[in-house]
mmCIF file of C-alpha atoms and ligand atoms in Angstrom:
data_model
loop_
_atom_site.group_PDB
_atom_site.id
_atom_site.type_symbol
_atom_site.label_atom_id
_atom_site.label_comp_id
_atom_site.label_asym_id
_atom_site.label_seq_id
_atom_site.Cartn_x
_atom_site.Cartn_y
_atom_site.Cartn_z
ATOM 1 C CA UNK G 1400 0.024 -0.183 0.157
ATOM 2 C CA UNK G 1401 2.689 2.495 0.950
ATOM 3 C CA UNK G 1402 4.642 1.349 -2.113
ATOM 4 C CA UNK G 1403 1.916 2.365 -4.353
ATOM 5 C CA UNK G 1404 1.468 5.688 -2.668
ATOM 6 C CA UNK G 1405 4.933 6.276 -3.215
ATOM 7 C CA UNK G 1406 4.504 5.369 -6.672
ATOM 8 C CA UNK G 1407 1.163 7.817 -7.454
ATOM 9 C CA UNK G 1408 3.088 10.613 -5.597
ATOM 10 C CA UNK G 1409 6.172 10.345 -7.685
ATOM 11 C CA UNK G 1410 3.984 10.249 -10.904
ATOM 12 C CA UNK G 1411 2.454 13.231 -9.789
ATOM 13 C CA UNK G 1412 6.017 14.832 -8.762
ATOM 14 C CA UNK G 1413 7.351 13.939 -12.490
ATOM 15 C CA UNK G 1414 3.776 15.122 -13.998
ATOM 16 C CA UNK G 1415 4.416 18.696 -12.164
ATOM 17 C CA UNK G 1416 8.053 18.925 -12.927
ATOM 18 C CA UNK G 1417 7.191 18.508 -16.688
ATOM 19 C CA UNK G 1418 4.495 21.014 -16.344
ATOM 20 C CA UNK G 1419 6.711 23.705 -14.794
ATOM 21 C CA UNK G 1420 9.559 23.021 -17.071
ATOM 22 C CA UNK G 1421 7.376 22.801 -20.304
ATOM 23 C CA UNK G 1422 4.974 25.375 -19.615
ATOM 24 C CA UNK G 1423 6.250 27.817 -16.980
ATOM 25 C CA UNK G 1424 5.967 30.832 -19.101
ATOM 26 C CA UNK G 1425 2.369 30.091 -19.843
ATOM 27 C CA UNK G 1426 1.411 29.184 -16.358
ATOM 28 C CA UNK G 1427 3.347 32.621 -14.832
ATOM 29 C CA UNK G 1428 1.513 34.345 -17.507
ATOM 30 C CA UNK G 1429 -1.872 33.011 -16.563
ATOM 31 C CA UNK G 1430 -1.191 33.883 -12.872
ATOM 32 C CA UNK G 1431 -0.396 37.733 -13.826
ATOM 33 C CA UNK G 1432 -3.509 38.083 -16.223
ATOM 34 C CA UNK G 1433 -6.106 40.162 -13.968
ATOM 35 C CA UNK G 1434 -9.190 38.185 -12.615
ATOM 36 C CA UNK G 1435 -12.374 39.792 -12.765
ATOM 37 C CA UNK G 1436 -14.473 40.003 -9.341
ATOM 38 C CA UNK G 1437 -17.905 40.038 -11.739
ATOM 39 C CA UNK G 1438 -19.089 38.330 -14.745
ATOM 40 C CA UNK G 1439 -18.694 41.014 -17.891
ATOM 41 C CA UNK G 1440 -20.211 40.803 -21.456
ATOM 42 C CA UNK G 1441 -19.203 43.153 -24.133
ATOM 43 C CA UNK G 1442 -20.614 42.594 -27.652
ATOM 44 C CA UNK G 1443 -17.967 43.470 -30.133
ATOM 45 C CA UNK G 1444 -19.041 44.048 -33.494
ATOM 46 C CA UNK G 1445 -16.752 45.254 -36.875
ATOM 47 C CA UNK G 1446 -17.184 46.233 -40.298
ATOM 48 C CA UNK G 1447 -19.503 49.358 -39.859
ATOM 49 C CA UNK G 1448 -19.055 52.343 -42.365
ATOM 50 C CA UNK G 1449 -20.014 53.478 -45.526
ATOM 51 C CA UNK G 1450 -23.221 51.503 -46.627
ATOM 52 C CA UNK G 1451 -26.920 51.466 -47.894
ATOM 53 C CA UNK G 1452 -29.264 53.448 -45.791
ATOM 54 C CA UNK G 1453 -30.959 50.083 -44.507
ATOM 55 C CA UNK G 1454 -27.567 49.914 -42.499
ATOM 56 C CA UNK G 1455 -28.871 52.544 -40.288
ATOM 57 C CA UNK G 1456 -32.127 51.040 -39.851
ATOM 58 C CA UNK G 1457 -30.141 47.939 -38.537
ATOM 59 C CA UNK G 1458 -28.205 49.827 -36.283
ATOM 60 C CA UNK G 1459 -31.346 51.480 -34.676
ATOM 61 C CA UNK G 1460 -32.994 48.222 -34.445
ATOM 62 C CA UNK G 1461 -29.823 46.875 -32.557
ATOM 63 C CA UNK G 1462 -29.654 49.769 -30.375
ATOM 64 C CA UNK G 1463 -33.266 49.360 -29.251
ATOM 65 C CA UNK G 1464 -32.581 45.826 -28.486
ATOM 66 C CA UNK G 1465 -29.350 46.775 -26.360
ATOM 67 C CA UNK G 1466 -31.311 49.608 -24.528
ATOM 68 C CA UNK G 1467 -33.812 47.070 -23.226
ATOM 69 C CA UNK G 1468 -31.501 44.908 -21.306
ATOM 70 C CA UNK G 1469 -29.733 46.641 -18.553
ATOM 71 C CA UNK G 1470 -27.605 45.382 -15.801
ATOM 72 C CA UNK G 1471 -28.202 45.889 -11.901
ATOM 73 C CA UNK G 1472 -26.721 48.946 -12.043
ATOM 74 C CA UNK G 1473 -28.784 50.148 -14.606
ATOM 75 C CA UNK G 1474 -26.347 49.974 -17.255
ATOM 76 C CA UNK G 1475 -27.707 49.133 -21.012
ATOM 77 C CA UNK G 1476 -25.889 46.254 -22.717
ATOM 78 C CA UNK G 1477 -23.113 47.683 -25.036
ATOM 79 C CA UNK G 1478 -22.070 46.826 -28.585
ATOM 80 C CA UNK G 1479 -18.791 48.264 -29.845
ATOM 81 C CA UNK G 1480 -18.928 49.153 -33.453
ATOM 82 C CA UNK G 1481 -15.715 48.414 -35.478
ATOM 83 C CA UNK G 1482 -16.018 51.802 -37.676
ATOM 84 C CA UNK G 1483 -14.376 51.515 -41.330
ATOM 85 C CA UNK G 1484 -13.810 55.222 -42.690
ATOM 86 C CA UNK G 1485 -14.267 54.554 -46.123
ATOM 87 C CA UNK G 1486 -14.731 52.761 -49.248
ATOM 88 C CA UNK G 1487 -13.502 52.897 -52.569
ATOM 89 C CA UNK G 1488 -14.715 55.640 -54.983
ATOM 90 C CA UNK G 1489 -15.313 53.263 -58.049
ATOM 91 C CA UNK G 1490 -16.231 55.908 -60.639
ATOM 92 C CA UNK G 1491 -13.234 58.119 -59.730
ATOM 93 C CA UNK G 1492 -11.020 55.055 -59.812
ATOM 94 C CA UNK G 1493 -12.173 53.772 -63.240
ATOM 95 C CA UNK G 1494 -12.051 57.632 -64.380
ATOM 96 C CA UNK G 1495 -8.230 57.451 -63.859
ATOM 97 C CA UNK G 1496 -7.751 54.233 -65.674
ATOM 98 C CA UNK G 1497 -7.026 52.330 -62.382
ATOM 99 C CA UNK G 1498 -3.872 54.591 -61.812
ATOM 100 C CA UNK G 1499 -5.166 56.437 -58.491
ATOM 101 C CA UNK G 1500 -7.306 55.567 -55.806
ATOM 102 C CA UNK G 1501 -10.013 57.354 -54.612
ATOM 103 C CA UNK G 1502 -12.463 57.253 -51.600
ATOM 104 C CA UNK G 1503 -15.837 57.914 -50.375
ATOM 105 C CA UNK G 1504 -15.875 58.331 -46.785
ATOM 106 C CA UNK G 1505 -18.298 58.668 -43.932
ATOM 107 C CA UNK G 1506 -18.210 62.609 -44.334
ATOM 108 C CA UNK G 1507 -20.328 62.318 -47.433
ATOM 109 C CA UNK G 1508 -23.937 63.193 -46.887
ATOM 110 C CA UNK G 1509 -25.009 59.748 -48.317
ATOM 111 C CA UNK G 1510 -23.656 58.177 -45.188
ATOM 112 C CA UNK G 1511 -25.096 60.849 -42.724
ATOM 113 C CA UNK G 1512 -28.022 58.307 -41.580
ATOM 114 C CA UNK G 1513 -25.465 55.813 -40.537
ATOM 115 C CA UNK G 1514 -23.262 58.262 -38.601
ATOM 116 C CA UNK G 1515 -26.753 59.489 -37.140
ATOM 117 C CA UNK G 1516 -27.275 55.941 -35.843
ATOM 118 C CA UNK G 1517 -24.033 55.559 -34.705
ATOM 119 C CA UNK G 1518 -23.841 58.858 -32.748
ATOM 120 C CA UNK G 1519 -27.473 58.192 -31.301
ATOM 121 C CA UNK G 1520 -26.353 55.098 -30.000
ATOM 122 C CA UNK G 1521 -23.401 56.341 -28.428
ATOM 123 C CA UNK G 1522 -25.384 59.002 -26.610
ATOM 124 C CA UNK G 1523 -27.650 56.563 -25.314
ATOM 125 C CA UNK G 1524 -24.758 54.536 -24.137
ATOM 126 C CA UNK G 1525 -25.372 51.446 -26.465
ATOM 127 C CA UNK G 1526 -22.846 51.782 -28.718
ATOM 128 C CA UNK G 1527 -19.010 52.500 -28.348
ATOM 129 C CA UNK G 1528 -16.965 53.465 -31.322
ATOM 130 C CA UNK G 1529 -13.737 51.592 -32.232
ATOM 131 C CA UNK G 1530 -10.921 51.766 -34.967
ATOM 132 C CA UNK G 1531 -11.275 49.407 -37.863
ATOM 133 C CA UNK G 1532 -9.140 50.988 -40.255
ATOM 134 C CA UNK G 1533 -9.729 53.667 -42.787
ATOM 135 C CA UNK G 1534 -10.748 51.193 -45.107
ATOM 136 C CA UNK G 1535 -10.739 47.406 -45.001
ATOM 137 C CA UNK G 1536 -7.910 46.976 -47.104
ATOM 138 C CA UNK G 1537 -4.542 48.724 -47.931
ATOM 139 C CA UNK G 1538 -5.411 51.136 -50.740
ATOM 140 C CA UNK G 1539 -2.488 50.256 -52.669
ATOM 141 C CA UNK G 1540 -2.548 46.264 -52.591
ATOM 142 C CA UNK G 1541 -6.270 46.834 -53.731
ATOM 143 C CA UNK G 1542 -4.898 49.206 -56.797
ATOM 144 C CA UNK G 1543 -2.268 46.728 -57.565
ATOM 145 C CA UNK G 1544 -4.521 43.736 -57.818
ATOM 146 C CA UNK G 1545 -6.907 46.127 -59.972
ATOM 147 C CA UNK G 1546 -4.313 46.448 -62.250
ATOM 148 C CA UNK G 1547 -2.996 42.558 -62.360
ATOM 149 C CA UNK G 1548 -4.718 41.115 -65.115
ATOM 150 C CA UNK G 1549 -3.414 37.416 -64.336
ATOM 151 C CA UNK G 1550 -3.754 34.978 -61.785
ATOM 152 C CA UNK G 1551 -4.913 37.496 -59.050
ATOM 153 C CA UNK G 1552 -8.670 37.349 -58.880
ATOM 154 C CA UNK G 1553 -8.707 40.903 -60.576
ATOM 155 C CA UNK G 1554 -12.110 40.115 -62.446
ATOM 156 C CA UNK G 1555 -13.911 39.423 -58.778
ATOM 157 C CA UNK G 1556 -12.435 42.379 -57.453
ATOM 158 C CA UNK G 1557 -13.375 44.721 -60.613
ATOM 159 C CA UNK G 1558 -17.127 43.235 -59.884
ATOM 160 C CA UNK G 1559 -16.719 44.281 -56.319
ATOM 161 C CA UNK G 1560 -15.692 47.629 -57.197
ATOM 162 C CA UNK G 1561 -18.354 48.001 -59.739
ATOM 163 C CA UNK G 1562 -21.173 47.099 -57.680
ATOM 164 C CA UNK G 1563 -20.119 49.852 -55.512
ATOM 165 C CA UNK G 1564 -17.384 48.534 -53.070
ATOM 166 C CA UNK G 1565 -19.393 49.054 -50.208
ATOM 167 C CA UNK G 1566 -19.040 45.576 -48.613
ATOM 168 C CA UNK G 1567 -15.522 44.929 -47.583
ATOM 169 C CA UNK G 1568 -16.748 41.339 -46.568
ATOM 170 C CA UNK G 1569 -17.001 40.141 -50.225
ATOM 171 C CA UNK G 1570 -13.145 41.007 -50.982
ATOM 172 C CA UNK G 1571 -10.951 37.973 -50.865
ATOM 173 C CA UNK G 1572 -9.598 37.516 -47.300
ATOM 174 C CA UNK G 1573 -6.002 38.366 -47.677
ATOM 175 C CA UNK G 1574 -7.273 41.794 -49.164
ATOM 176 C CA UNK G 1575 -9.126 42.358 -45.976
ATOM 177 C CA UNK G 1576 -5.850 42.385 -43.845
ATOM 178 C CA UNK G 1577 -5.275 46.084 -44.001
ATOM 179 C CA UNK G 1578 -2.276 46.419 -42.069
ATOM 180 C CA UNK G 1579 0.202 43.948 -44.358
ATOM 181 C CA UNK G 1580 0.779 43.993 -48.336
ATOM 182 C CA UNK G 1581 -1.192 41.359 -49.766
ATOM 183 C CA UNK G 1582 -0.623 42.388 -53.350
ATOM 184 C CA UNK G 1583 1.219 39.291 -53.898
ATOM 185 C CA UNK G 1584 1.106 36.303 -51.556
ATOM 186 C CA UNK G 1585 3.066 35.498 -49.279
ATOM 187 C CA UNK G 1586 2.320 38.767 -47.717
ATOM 188 C CA UNK G 1587 5.143 41.294 -47.342
ATOM 189 C CA UNK G 1588 5.406 44.025 -44.590
ATOM 190 C CA UNK G 1589 4.257 47.580 -45.070
ATOM 191 C CA UNK G 1590 6.282 50.529 -44.924
ATOM 192 C CA UNK G 1591 6.183 51.721 -41.441
ATOM 193 C CA UNK G 1592 6.194 55.267 -42.956
ATOM 194 C CA UNK G 1593 2.985 54.823 -45.147
ATOM 195 C CA UNK G 1594 1.370 53.130 -42.080
ATOM 196 C CA UNK G 1595 1.924 56.078 -39.662
ATOM 197 C CA UNK G 1596 0.697 58.371 -42.506
ATOM 198 C CA UNK G 1597 -2.403 56.128 -43.132
ATOM 199 C CA UNK G 1598 -3.315 56.162 -39.147
ATOM 200 C CA UNK G 1599 -2.970 59.952 -39.313
ATOM 201 C CA UNK G 1600 -5.135 60.172 -41.919
ATOM 202 C CA UNK G 1601 -7.722 57.658 -39.992
ATOM 203 C CA UNK G 1602 -7.676 59.524 -36.901
ATOM 204 C CA UNK G 1603 -8.277 63.019 -38.972
ATOM 205 C CA UNK G 1604 -11.144 61.523 -40.393
ATOM 206 C CA UNK G 1605 -12.446 60.230 -37.601
ATOM 207 C CA UNK G 1606 -12.354 63.009 -35.769
ATOM 208 C CA UNK G 1607 -14.176 65.239 -38.336
ATOM 209 C CA UNK G 1608 -17.122 62.777 -38.424
ATOM 210 C CA UNK G 1609 -17.522 61.926 -34.980
ATOM 211 C CA UNK G 1610 -15.856 65.013 -33.158
ATOM 212 C CA UNK G 1611 -12.831 62.418 -31.890
ATOM 213 C CA UNK G 1612 -11.047 59.530 -32.781
ATOM 214 C CA UNK G 1613 -11.810 56.306 -30.490
ATOM 215 C CA UNK G 1614 -8.821 54.953 -28.207
ATOM 216 C CA UNK G 1615 -9.933 51.373 -28.854
ATOM 217 C CA UNK G 1616 -8.295 49.802 -32.421
ATOM 218 C CA UNK G 1617 -9.239 46.524 -33.835
ATOM 219 C CA UNK G 1618 -6.804 45.110 -36.334
ATOM 220 C CA UNK G 1619 -8.499 44.010 -39.501
ATOM 221 C CA UNK G 1620 -8.469 40.348 -39.539
ATOM 222 C CA UNK G 1621 -6.137 40.242 -36.607
ATOM 223 C CA UNK G 1622 -3.101 41.104 -38.861
ATOM 224 C CA UNK G 1623 -0.673 43.997 -37.512
ATOM 225 C CA UNK G 1624 2.562 44.601 -36.156
ATOM 226 C CA UNK G 1625 4.860 46.822 -34.126
ATOM 227 C CA UNK G 1626 4.833 49.492 -36.680
ATOM 228 C CA UNK G 1627 1.063 49.658 -36.735
ATOM 229 C CA UNK G 1628 0.745 49.552 -33.051
ATOM 230 C CA UNK G 1629 3.620 52.408 -32.747
ATOM 231 C CA UNK G 1630 1.518 54.486 -35.126
ATOM 232 C CA UNK G 1631 -1.942 53.850 -33.242
ATOM 233 C CA UNK G 1632 -0.466 54.847 -29.952
ATOM 234 C CA UNK G 1633 1.259 58.116 -31.240
ATOM 235 C CA UNK G 1634 -2.203 58.863 -32.483
ATOM 236 C CA UNK G 1635 -4.429 58.348 -29.389
ATOM 237 C CA UNK G 1636 -5.021 54.527 -29.461
ATOM 238 C CA UNK G 1637 -4.812 53.265 -25.902
ATOM 239 C CA UNK G 1638 -6.478 49.826 -26.363
ATOM 240 C CA UNK G 1639 -6.156 46.954 -28.901
ATOM 241 C CA UNK G 1640 -8.676 43.975 -29.166
ATOM 242 C CA UNK G 1641 -6.947 40.735 -30.261
ATOM 243 C CA UNK G 1642 -7.999 37.133 -30.395
ATOM 244 C CA UNK G 1643 -5.140 36.238 -27.956
ATOM 245 C CA UNK G 1644 -2.887 35.812 -30.406
ATOM 246 C CA UNK G 1645 -0.863 38.196 -32.896
ATOM 247 C CA UNK G 1646 -0.536 37.373 -36.641
ATOM 248 C CA UNK G 1647 1.908 39.394 -38.982
ATOM 249 C CA UNK G 1648 1.175 37.877 -42.374
ATOM 250 C CA UNK G 1649 -0.318 35.459 -44.856
ATOM 251 C CA UNK G 1650 1.196 32.553 -46.489
ATOM 252 C CA UNK G 1651 1.588 31.674 -50.401
ATOM 253 C CA UNK G 1652 -2.118 30.344 -50.254
ATOM 254 C CA UNK G 1653 -3.674 33.742 -48.309
ATOM 255 C CA UNK G 1654 -3.811 31.624 -45.071
ATOM 256 C CA UNK G 1655 -2.964 33.561 -41.647
ATOM 257 C CA UNK G 1656 0.987 32.623 -40.752
ATOM 258 C CA UNK G 1657 1.051 31.021 -37.537
ATOM 259 C CA UNK G 1658 0.640 33.455 -34.814
ATOM 260 C CA UNK G 1659 4.026 35.589 -33.769
ATOM 261 C CA UNK G 1660 3.027 35.708 -30.279
ATOM 262 C CA UNK G 1661 0.634 34.899 -27.547
ATOM 263 C CA UNK G 1662 -1.420 37.843 -25.922
ATOM 264 C CA UNK G 1663 -3.320 37.678 -22.569
ATOM 265 C CA UNK G 1664 -5.914 40.394 -21.234
ATOM 266 C CA UNK G 1665 -4.142 43.445 -19.492
ATOM 267 C CA UNK G 1666 -0.837 42.863 -21.480
ATOM 268 C CA UNK G 1667 0.824 45.821 -22.677
ATOM 269 C CA UNK G 1668 1.876 46.518 -25.855
ATOM 270 C CA UNK G 1669 4.294 48.980 -28.049
ATOM 271 C CA UNK G 1670 3.355 52.748 -27.220
ATOM 272 C CA UNK G 1671 2.081 51.526 -23.830
ATOM 273 C CA UNK G 1672 -1.249 50.041 -25.583
ATOM 274 C CA UNK G 1673 -3.500 47.743 -23.433
ATOM 275 C CA UNK G 1674 -4.316 44.126 -24.990
ATOM 276 C CA UNK G 1675 -7.641 42.793 -24.604
ATOM 277 C CA UNK G 1676 -8.712 39.181 -25.744
ATOM 278 C CA UNK G 1677 -11.903 38.515 -27.704
ATOM 279 C CA UNK G 1678 -11.953 34.802 -28.571
ATOM 280 C CA UNK G 1679 -15.834 33.921 -28.470
ATOM 281 C CA UNK G 1680 -18.001 34.219 -31.210
ATOM 282 C CA UNK G 1681 -21.850 35.256 -31.883
ATOM 283 C CA UNK G 1682 -22.768 35.033 -35.686
ATOM 284 C CA UNK G 1683 -26.370 34.910 -35.928
ATOM 285 C CA UNK G 1684 -25.864 34.580 -39.778
ATOM 286 C CA UNK G 1685 -23.424 31.750 -38.921
ATOM 287 C CA UNK G 1686 -25.902 29.940 -36.843
ATOM 288 C CA UNK G 1687 -24.636 30.904 -33.527
ATOM 289 C CA UNK G 1688 -27.369 31.059 -30.790
ATOM 290 C CA UNK G 1689 -28.336 32.407 -27.234
ATOM 291 C CA UNK G 1690 -27.203 28.952 -25.706
ATOM 292 C CA UNK G 1691 -23.621 29.432 -27.235
ATOM 293 C CA UNK G 1692 -23.270 32.792 -25.208
ATOM 294 C CA UNK G 1693 -24.504 31.140 -21.980
ATOM 295 C CA UNK G 1694 -21.998 28.452 -22.545
ATOM 296 C CA UNK G 1695 -19.140 30.771 -23.321
ATOM 297 C CA UNK G 1696 -20.191 33.135 -20.074
ATOM 298 C CA UNK G 1697 -20.097 29.873 -18.029
ATOM 299 C CA UNK G 1698 -16.411 29.220 -19.330
ATOM 300 C CA UNK G 1699 -15.128 32.992 -18.814
ATOM 301 C CA UNK G 1700 -16.808 33.238 -15.448
ATOM 302 C CA UNK G 1701 -14.634 30.222 -14.375
ATOM 303 C CA UNK G 1702 -11.676 31.668 -15.810
ATOM 304 C CA UNK G 1703 -12.358 35.118 -14.248
ATOM 305 C CA UNK G 1704 -12.041 36.611 -17.640
ATOM 306 C CA UNK G 1705 -14.457 39.118 -19.354
ATOM 307 C CA UNK G 1706 -16.516 37.472 -22.237
ATOM 308 C CA UNK G 1707 -16.053 39.679 -25.524
ATOM 309 C CA UNK G 1708 -18.414 38.109 -28.191
ATOM 310 C CA UNK G 1709 -17.194 38.633 -31.641
ATOM 311 C CA UNK G 1710 -19.802 39.626 -34.382
ATOM 312 C CA UNK G 1711 -19.702 41.673 -37.548
ATOM 313 C CA UNK G 1712 -22.083 43.655 -39.627
ATOM 314 C CA UNK G 1713 -22.731 40.910 -41.975
ATOM 315 C CA UNK G 1714 -24.729 38.882 -39.346
ATOM 316 C CA UNK G 1715 -27.333 42.003 -39.380
ATOM 317 C CA UNK G 1716 -27.472 43.481 -42.756
ATOM 318 C CA UNK G 1717 -29.448 40.828 -44.410
ATOM 319 C CA UNK G 1718 -32.784 40.665 -45.718
ATOM 320 C CA UNK G 1719 -35.474 41.842 -43.291
ATOM 321 C CA UNK G 1720 -36.292 38.532 -42.299
ATOM 322 C CA UNK G 1721 -32.708 37.412 -41.345
ATOM 323 C CA UNK G 1722 -31.980 40.858 -39.948
ATOM 324 C CA UNK G 1723 -34.893 40.751 -37.823
ATOM 325 C CA UNK G 1724 -33.841 37.015 -36.533
ATOM 326 C CA UNK G 1725 -30.556 38.190 -35.848
ATOM 327 C CA UNK G 1726 -31.319 41.165 -33.800
ATOM 328 C CA UNK G 1727 -33.978 39.132 -31.790
ATOM 329 C CA UNK G 1728 -31.266 36.242 -31.421
ATOM 330 C CA UNK G 1729 -29.043 39.137 -29.716
ATOM 331 C CA UNK G 1730 -31.745 40.289 -27.636
ATOM 332 C CA UNK G 1731 -32.482 36.680 -26.342
ATOM 333 C CA UNK G 1732 -28.835 36.153 -25.589
ATOM 334 C CA UNK G 1733 -28.211 38.963 -23.734
ATOM 335 C CA UNK G 1734 -31.376 38.346 -21.660
ATOM 336 C CA UNK G 1735 -30.403 34.402 -21.080
ATOM 337 C CA UNK G 1736 -26.930 35.631 -20.079
ATOM 338 C CA UNK G 1737 -28.435 37.906 -17.519
ATOM 339 C CA UNK G 1738 -30.715 35.246 -16.507
ATOM 340 C CA UNK G 1739 -28.112 32.927 -15.804
ATOM 341 C CA UNK G 1740 -25.573 35.465 -13.848
ATOM 342 C CA UNK G 1741 -28.088 38.068 -12.487
ATOM 343 C CA UNK G 1742 -24.790 39.842 -11.292
ATOM 344 C CA UNK G 1743 -23.515 40.333 -14.929
ATOM 345 C CA UNK G 1744 -21.945 44.027 -15.892
ATOM 346 C CA UNK G 1745 -22.350 45.514 -19.140
ATOM 347 C CA UNK G 1746 -19.695 48.028 -19.919
ATOM 348 C CA UNK G 1747 -17.477 49.158 -22.925
ATOM 349 C CA UNK G 1748 -14.195 47.657 -24.299
ATOM 350 C CA UNK G 1749 -11.962 51.048 -23.156
ATOM 351 C CA UNK G 1750 -13.521 50.923 -19.697
ATOM 352 C CA UNK G 1751 -12.638 47.169 -19.343
ATOM 353 C CA UNK G 1752 -9.186 47.807 -20.308
ATOM 354 C CA UNK G 1753 -8.877 50.610 -17.644
ATOM 355 C CA UNK G 1754 -9.828 48.261 -15.116
ATOM 356 C CA UNK G 1755 -7.591 45.701 -16.381
ATOM 357 C CA UNK G 1756 -4.807 48.266 -15.881
ATOM 358 C CA UNK G 1757 -5.876 49.272 -12.567
ATOM 359 C CA UNK G 1758 -5.414 46.675 -9.586
ATOM 360 C CA UNK G 1759 -7.777 48.762 -7.489
ATOM 361 C CA UNK G 1760 -10.732 48.462 -9.610
ATOM 362 C CA UNK G 1761 -14.065 47.726 -7.975
ATOM 363 C CA UNK G 1762 -14.130 45.142 -10.920
ATOM 364 C CA UNK G 1763 -10.883 43.465 -10.061
ATOM 365 C CA UNK G 1764 -10.651 40.285 -7.771
ATOM 366 C CA UNK G 1765 -8.026 40.687 -5.228
ATOM 367 C CA UNK G 1766 -8.530 37.731 -2.639
ATOM 368 C CA UNK G 1767 -6.288 34.704 -3.201
ATOM 369 C CA UNK G 1768 -8.750 31.720 -3.386
ATOM 370 C CA UNK G 1769 -10.825 32.991 -6.368
ATOM 371 C CA UNK G 1770 -7.875 33.989 -8.135
ATOM 372 C CA UNK G 1771 -6.442 30.663 -7.864
ATOM 373 C CA UNK G 1772 -9.429 28.747 -8.819
ATOM 374 C CA UNK G 1773 -9.377 31.020 -11.911
ATOM 375 C CA UNK G 1774 -6.102 30.136 -12.500
ATOM 376 C CA UNK G 1775 -6.642 26.261 -12.225
ATOM 377 C CA UNK G 1776 -9.315 27.014 -14.765
ATOM 378 C CA UNK G 1777 -7.192 28.770 -16.975
ATOM 379 C CA UNK G 1778 -4.605 26.413 -16.741
ATOM 380 C CA UNK G 1779 -6.768 23.577 -17.825
ATOM 381 C CA UNK G 1780 -8.165 25.506 -20.826
ATOM 382 C CA UNK G 1781 -4.852 26.494 -22.098
ATOM 383 C CA UNK G 1782 -3.800 25.459 -25.615
ATOM 384 C CA UNK G 1783 -0.805 23.172 -25.705
ATOM 385 C CA UNK G 1784 -1.279 21.952 -21.888
ATOM 386 C CA UNK G 1785 -4.466 20.231 -22.074
ATOM 387 C CA UNK G 1786 -2.795 16.652 -23.564
ATOM 388 C CA UNK G 1787 -0.180 16.839 -20.671
ATOM 389 C CA UNK G 1788 -2.834 17.638 -17.988
ATOM 390 C CA UNK G 1789 -5.105 14.397 -19.456
ATOM 391 C CA UNK G 1790 -2.437 12.140 -19.616
ATOM 392 C CA UNK G 1791 -0.703 12.641 -16.336
ATOM 393 C CA UNK G 1792 -3.905 13.277 -14.381
ATOM 394 C CA UNK G 1793 -3.016 16.562 -13.239
ATOM 395 C CA UNK G 1794 -6.296 17.942 -15.116
ATOM 396 C CA UNK G 1795 -8.365 15.875 -12.499
ATOM 397 C CA UNK G 1796 -6.291 17.321 -9.599
ATOM 398 C CA UNK G 1797 -6.481 20.843 -10.698
ATOM 399 C CA UNK G 1798 -10.577 20.321 -11.302
ATOM 400 C CA UNK G 1799 -10.524 18.974 -7.518
ATOM 401 C CA UNK G 1800 -8.836 22.473 -6.692
ATOM 402 C CA UNK G 1801 -11.043 24.369 -8.294
ATOM 403 C CA UNK G 1802 -14.050 22.851 -6.454
ATOM 404 C CA UNK G 1803 -12.312 22.874 -2.992
ATOM 405 C CA UNK G 1804 -11.309 26.560 -3.624
ATOM 406 C CA UNK G 1805 -15.077 27.470 -4.216
ATOM 407 C CA UNK G 1806 -14.517 28.226 -7.919
ATOM 408 C CA UNK G 1807 -15.007 31.837 -9.159
ATOM 409 C CA UNK G 1808 -18.449 32.180 -7.741
ATOM 410 C CA UNK G 1809 -19.069 35.764 -8.543
ATOM 411 C CA UNK G 1810 -22.374 35.661 -6.391
ATOM 412 C CA UNK G 1811 -20.288 35.407 -3.170
ATOM 413 C CA UNK G 1812 -18.605 38.840 -4.330
ATOM 414 C CA UNK G 1813 -19.383 41.491 -1.647
ATOM 415 C CA UNK G 1814 -19.550 44.076 -4.571
ATOM 416 C CA UNK G 1815 -22.121 41.593 -6.516
ATOM 417 C CA UNK G 1816 -24.442 43.709 -8.290
ATOM 418 C CA UNK G 1817 -22.262 46.959 -8.233
ATOM 419 C CA UNK G 1818 -21.608 47.299 -11.793
HETATM 420 ZN ZN1 LIG H 2700 -13.193 43.555 -40.057
#
C-alpha cells in the first residue's frame, strides 16, 4: 500500500515538474492576467462604415434591443462598433484608368443616416466606437490587384468595385488584412512611414466625423505588427482588441501565418497600449445561438475573464427576415446571459481595459482563493497544456482544486450587483 502511494506521488511529482519545465511561461502569464470579480459581457461588432441606408435602420434596431437590457447597476448592454471610415470611389478610380485611388468617406451626406444612428447609439450608451481602419484593405494593394490581369482574381475585385465596393466582407480574405501588403502572396510588411501616414489620415477623418477618434483599435483580420501599434499609440489609441494571438502575415495560399505571439488580457504592447482578448463568437448569420453565449459566459466566469463576443455587420444586414431574426437572437442572448448570471455587468471595451490596468478597480478580484481557482481553470483550458494535464491526471487534480477553492463564484462577491 505504502509502495503504491509512493509510486502515485512520484508520478504526480514528475508530471508537475514536466508541467513547470515545459509551460512555466504560460503558467506565470496566466497567473499575472487580472481576474475579474464579476462577470462582464461586451458585444464587439466590426465592419460598420459606409453602406446603404438600410444599415442605419439595422443599427437603430440593434440599439433598441441593447437599450432594453440593463444590468443591476442600470447600465444598458453595449455593442462596440468597429468603424471603417471609407470605401473606394469606383467611378473616380475607373476615370483615372486605375492609376489613382479615390475614397468615399463617412463625411459624405449619403452616409449621414448611418453616422447619425451610430452617434445616437453612443449618446444612449448602447454603442461605443472603435477603429477598424480607414478602409478594410490597404488601398495600394487593392489598386495593384485591380491592375494585375492574371491570376490575382482581378475580375472578381473589378466586379466588387463596380457594385459599389461598399461591402468589404465580399473581398478576398487576404485583401481584407489592411495592415500587411497582400498585393502578392505570401504577404510582405508595409512601410512603417506609410502606415503612420495612414493612421494619421484615419485619425483625422474620425475626428471630423465623430468629433474625436476612438481610443480602441481592432486590427482588420487580426493581422498587425509593432509598426502599426506604434502608429496607433502615437495617434491616441490606448487599447488593442486581439484574439489572444498576434498574426503578422499571410502565406502563399492566403492563409494566416502561425501567430507571432500569444496575448493575454491586460498585457501592454508598443507605446503602452493595453491588450484585451476577444475569442468567443456570436454570428447569428452563421448559426450561433443564445445558448452558445451562455456556454461561453460560463467558461469565462470560471476563468475570471471577460466575455467579449465577436460579431460582424454581416450578421445584421441581410434581408429583413434574417436581420430581424439576428437582432432578436441578440436580445435573447443578452437576456439569457443575465438570467444565468444576474450580477452580469455591461461595459465598454475601453472601460474594461481601464479596469485591467488598475489593480484597485472594483471590477478586479483581489482575494487569493478566487484568483487561484481562476488560475486552475485557465491552466486547464490553456492550448498546448491540455494533453499533458489529461494523460498525467493533473487535470483532474486541478479540477478538484477548483472545486475546493469554491470556483470563481461571483455570487459570493461582496460587490455583486454593483457594476
Ligand atoms: Zn473586419
